[in-house]
PDB file of C-alpha atoms in Angstrom:
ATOM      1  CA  UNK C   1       0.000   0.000   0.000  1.00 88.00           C
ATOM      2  CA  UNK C   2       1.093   3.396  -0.912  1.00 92.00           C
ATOM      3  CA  UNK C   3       1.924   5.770   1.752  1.00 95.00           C
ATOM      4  CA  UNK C   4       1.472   9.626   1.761  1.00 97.00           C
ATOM      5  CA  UNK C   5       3.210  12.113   4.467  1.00 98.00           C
ATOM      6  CA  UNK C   6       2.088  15.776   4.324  1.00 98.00           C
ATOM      7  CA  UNK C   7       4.970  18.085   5.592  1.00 98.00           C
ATOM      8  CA  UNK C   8       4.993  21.447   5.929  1.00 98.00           C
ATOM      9  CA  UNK C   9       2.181  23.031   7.558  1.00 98.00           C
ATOM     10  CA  UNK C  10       2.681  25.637  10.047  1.00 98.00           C
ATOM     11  CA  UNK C  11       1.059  28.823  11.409  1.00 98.00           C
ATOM     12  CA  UNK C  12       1.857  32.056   9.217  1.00 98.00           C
ATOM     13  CA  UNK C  13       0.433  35.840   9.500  1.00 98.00           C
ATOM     14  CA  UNK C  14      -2.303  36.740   6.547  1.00 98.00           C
ATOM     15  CA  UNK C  15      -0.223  37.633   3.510  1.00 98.00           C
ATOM     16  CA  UNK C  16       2.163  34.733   4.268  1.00 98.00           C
ATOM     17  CA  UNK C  17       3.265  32.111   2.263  1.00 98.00           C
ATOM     18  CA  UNK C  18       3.938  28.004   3.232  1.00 98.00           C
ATOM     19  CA  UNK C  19       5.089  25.417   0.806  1.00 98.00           C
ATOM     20  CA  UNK C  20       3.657  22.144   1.280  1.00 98.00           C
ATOM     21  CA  UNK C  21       5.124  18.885   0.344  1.00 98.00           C
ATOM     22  CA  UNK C  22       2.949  15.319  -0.280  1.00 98.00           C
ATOM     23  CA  UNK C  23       5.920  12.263  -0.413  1.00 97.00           C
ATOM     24  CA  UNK C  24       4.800   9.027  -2.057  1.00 97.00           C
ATOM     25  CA  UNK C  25       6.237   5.831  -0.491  1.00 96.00           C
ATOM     26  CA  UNK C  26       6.381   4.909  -4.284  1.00 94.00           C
ATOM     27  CA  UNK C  27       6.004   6.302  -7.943  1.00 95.00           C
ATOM     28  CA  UNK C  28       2.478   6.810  -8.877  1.00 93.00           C
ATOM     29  CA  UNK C  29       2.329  10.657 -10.584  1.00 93.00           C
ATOM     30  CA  UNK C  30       2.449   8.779 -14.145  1.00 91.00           C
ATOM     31  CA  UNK C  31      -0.158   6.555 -13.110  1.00 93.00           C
ATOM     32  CA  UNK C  32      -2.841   8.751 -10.916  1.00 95.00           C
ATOM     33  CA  UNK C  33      -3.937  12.313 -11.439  1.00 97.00           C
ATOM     34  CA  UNK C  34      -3.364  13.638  -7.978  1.00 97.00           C
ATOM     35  CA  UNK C  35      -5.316  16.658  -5.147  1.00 98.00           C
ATOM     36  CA  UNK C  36      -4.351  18.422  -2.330  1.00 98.00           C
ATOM     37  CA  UNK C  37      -7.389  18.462  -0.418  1.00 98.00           C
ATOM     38  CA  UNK C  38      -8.238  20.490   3.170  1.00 98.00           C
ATOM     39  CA  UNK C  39     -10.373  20.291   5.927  1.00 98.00           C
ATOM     40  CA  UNK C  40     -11.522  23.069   8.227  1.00 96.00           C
ATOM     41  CA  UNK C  41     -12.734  22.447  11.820  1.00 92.00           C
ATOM     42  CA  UNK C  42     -16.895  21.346  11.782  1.00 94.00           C
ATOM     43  CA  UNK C  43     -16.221  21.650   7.431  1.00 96.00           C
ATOM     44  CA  UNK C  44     -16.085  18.707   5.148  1.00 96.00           C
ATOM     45  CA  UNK C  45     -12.816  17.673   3.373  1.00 96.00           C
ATOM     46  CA  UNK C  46     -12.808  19.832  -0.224  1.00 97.00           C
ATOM     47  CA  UNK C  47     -10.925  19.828  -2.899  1.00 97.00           C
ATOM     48  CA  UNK C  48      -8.602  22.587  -3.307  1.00 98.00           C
ATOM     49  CA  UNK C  49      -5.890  21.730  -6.405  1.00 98.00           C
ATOM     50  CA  UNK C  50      -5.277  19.177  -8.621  1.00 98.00           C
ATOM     51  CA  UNK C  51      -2.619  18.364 -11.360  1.00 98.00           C
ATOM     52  CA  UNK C  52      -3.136  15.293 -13.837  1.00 97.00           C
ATOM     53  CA  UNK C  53      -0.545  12.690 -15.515  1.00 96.00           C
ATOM     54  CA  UNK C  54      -0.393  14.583 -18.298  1.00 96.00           C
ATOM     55  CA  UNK C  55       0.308  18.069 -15.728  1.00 95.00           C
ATOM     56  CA  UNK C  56      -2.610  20.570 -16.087  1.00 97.00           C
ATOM     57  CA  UNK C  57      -3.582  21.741 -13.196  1.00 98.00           C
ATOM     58  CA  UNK C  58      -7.119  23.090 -11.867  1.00 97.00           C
ATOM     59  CA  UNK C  59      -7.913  24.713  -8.732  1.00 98.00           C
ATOM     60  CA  UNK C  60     -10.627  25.659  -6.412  1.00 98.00           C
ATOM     61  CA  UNK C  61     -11.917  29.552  -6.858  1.00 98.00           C
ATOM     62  CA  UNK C  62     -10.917  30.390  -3.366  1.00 97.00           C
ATOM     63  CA  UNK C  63      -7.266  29.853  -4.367  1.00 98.00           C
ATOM     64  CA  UNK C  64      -7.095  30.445  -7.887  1.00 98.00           C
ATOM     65  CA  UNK C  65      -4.205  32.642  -8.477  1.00 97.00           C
ATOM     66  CA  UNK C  66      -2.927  32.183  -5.024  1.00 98.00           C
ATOM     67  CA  UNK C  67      -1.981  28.537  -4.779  1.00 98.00           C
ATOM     68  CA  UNK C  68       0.229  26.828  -7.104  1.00 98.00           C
ATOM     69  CA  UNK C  69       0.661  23.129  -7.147  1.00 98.00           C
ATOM     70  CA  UNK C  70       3.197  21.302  -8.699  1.00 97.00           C
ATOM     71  CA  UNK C  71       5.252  17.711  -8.692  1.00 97.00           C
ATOM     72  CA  UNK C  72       8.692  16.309  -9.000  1.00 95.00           C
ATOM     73  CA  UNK C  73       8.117  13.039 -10.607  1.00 94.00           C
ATOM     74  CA  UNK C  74      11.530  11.843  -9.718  1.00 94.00           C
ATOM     75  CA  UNK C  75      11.031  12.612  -5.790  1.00 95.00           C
ATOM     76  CA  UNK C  76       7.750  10.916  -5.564  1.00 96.00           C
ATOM     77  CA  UNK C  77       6.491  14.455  -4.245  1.00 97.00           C
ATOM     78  CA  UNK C  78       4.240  16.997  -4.910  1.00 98.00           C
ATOM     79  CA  UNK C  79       3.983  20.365  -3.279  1.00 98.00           C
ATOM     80  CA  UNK C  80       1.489  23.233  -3.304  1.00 98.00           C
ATOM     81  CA  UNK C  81       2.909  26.414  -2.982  1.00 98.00           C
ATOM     82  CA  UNK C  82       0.643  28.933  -1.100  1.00 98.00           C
ATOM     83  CA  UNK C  83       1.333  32.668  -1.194  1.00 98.00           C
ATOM     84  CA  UNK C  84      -1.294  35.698   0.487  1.00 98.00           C
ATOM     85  CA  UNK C  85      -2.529  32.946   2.953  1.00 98.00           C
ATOM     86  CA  UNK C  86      -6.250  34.105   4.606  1.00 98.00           C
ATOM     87  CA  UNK C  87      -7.400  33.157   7.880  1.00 97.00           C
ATOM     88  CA  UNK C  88      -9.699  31.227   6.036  1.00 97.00           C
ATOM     89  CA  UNK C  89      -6.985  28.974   4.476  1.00 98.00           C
ATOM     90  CA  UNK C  90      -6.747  27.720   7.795  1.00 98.00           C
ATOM     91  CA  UNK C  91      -7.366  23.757   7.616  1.00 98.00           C
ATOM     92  CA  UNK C  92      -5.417  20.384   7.814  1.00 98.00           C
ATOM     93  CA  UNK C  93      -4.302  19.851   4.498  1.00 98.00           C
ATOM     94  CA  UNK C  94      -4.068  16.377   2.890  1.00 98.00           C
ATOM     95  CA  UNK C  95      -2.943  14.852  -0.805  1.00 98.00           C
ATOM     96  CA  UNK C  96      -4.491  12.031  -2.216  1.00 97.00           C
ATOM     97  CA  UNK C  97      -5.312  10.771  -5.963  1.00 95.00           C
ATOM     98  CA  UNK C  98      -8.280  12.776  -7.575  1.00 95.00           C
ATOM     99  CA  UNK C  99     -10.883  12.504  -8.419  1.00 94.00           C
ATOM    100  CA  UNK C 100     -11.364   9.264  -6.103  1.00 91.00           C
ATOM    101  CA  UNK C 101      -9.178   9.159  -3.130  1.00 91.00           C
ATOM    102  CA  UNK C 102      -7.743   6.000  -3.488  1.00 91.00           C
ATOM    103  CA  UNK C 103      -4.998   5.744  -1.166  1.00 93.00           C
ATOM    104  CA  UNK C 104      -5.429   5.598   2.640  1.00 94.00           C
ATOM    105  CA  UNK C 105      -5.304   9.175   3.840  1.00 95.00           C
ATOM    106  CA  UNK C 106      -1.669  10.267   5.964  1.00 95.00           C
ATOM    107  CA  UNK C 107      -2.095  12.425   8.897  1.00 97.00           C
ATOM    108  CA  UNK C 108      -1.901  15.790   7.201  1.00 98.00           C
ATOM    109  CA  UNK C 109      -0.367  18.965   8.094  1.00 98.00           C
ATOM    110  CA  UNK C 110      -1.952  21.811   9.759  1.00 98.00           C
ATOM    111  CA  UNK C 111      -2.161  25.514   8.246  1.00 98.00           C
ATOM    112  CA  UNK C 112      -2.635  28.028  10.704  1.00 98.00           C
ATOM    113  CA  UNK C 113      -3.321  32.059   9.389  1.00 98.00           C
ATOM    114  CA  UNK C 114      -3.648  33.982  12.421  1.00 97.00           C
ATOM    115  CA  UNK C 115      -2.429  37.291  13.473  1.00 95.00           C
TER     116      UNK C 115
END
């Protein structure tokens, strides 16, 4: 079974930026289209970016233009880079495969905006 750690959560003023990373125990970006995903206390899990085999990415209109997510195929990782953070970015985020979560979910990393 494939394994997924979340690293690099943390708390950061509004504005801020965090870089998230999403390590695969294995290879699987050529062989699943792949989400970050986040959940906010008493809110379901969403969807908030995704990036195919093939690369294009789509994102969630609260972070279009904000968020940026990416992969190093070689790494077995895939990041989301997250610049002008709002308090209401605030969530644990998680990566799984998209549009199915097929993978057992890791333990996520918490994103804190707070003043």
């Amino acid at each position: 079974q494939v394994q997924l750690v979340e690293s690099g959560g943390g708390l950061v003023q509004p504005g801020g930026s965090l870089r998230l990373s999403c390590a695969a125990s294995r290879s699987i970006f050529s062989t699943y289209h792949m989400g970050w995903y986040r959940q906010a206390p008493g809110k379901q899990r969403e969807l908030v970016a995704r990036i195919t085999v093939a690369g294009s990415t789509n994102y969630a209109d609260s972070v279009m233009g904000r968020f940026t997510i990416s992969r190093d195929n070689a790494k077995n990782t895939m990041y989301l880079q997250m610049n002008s953070l709002k308090s209401e970015d605030t969530a644990v985020y998680y990566c799984n495969t998209n549009p199915y979560a097929e993978l057992a979910w890791g333990q996520g990393t918490q994103v804190t905006v707070s003043s």
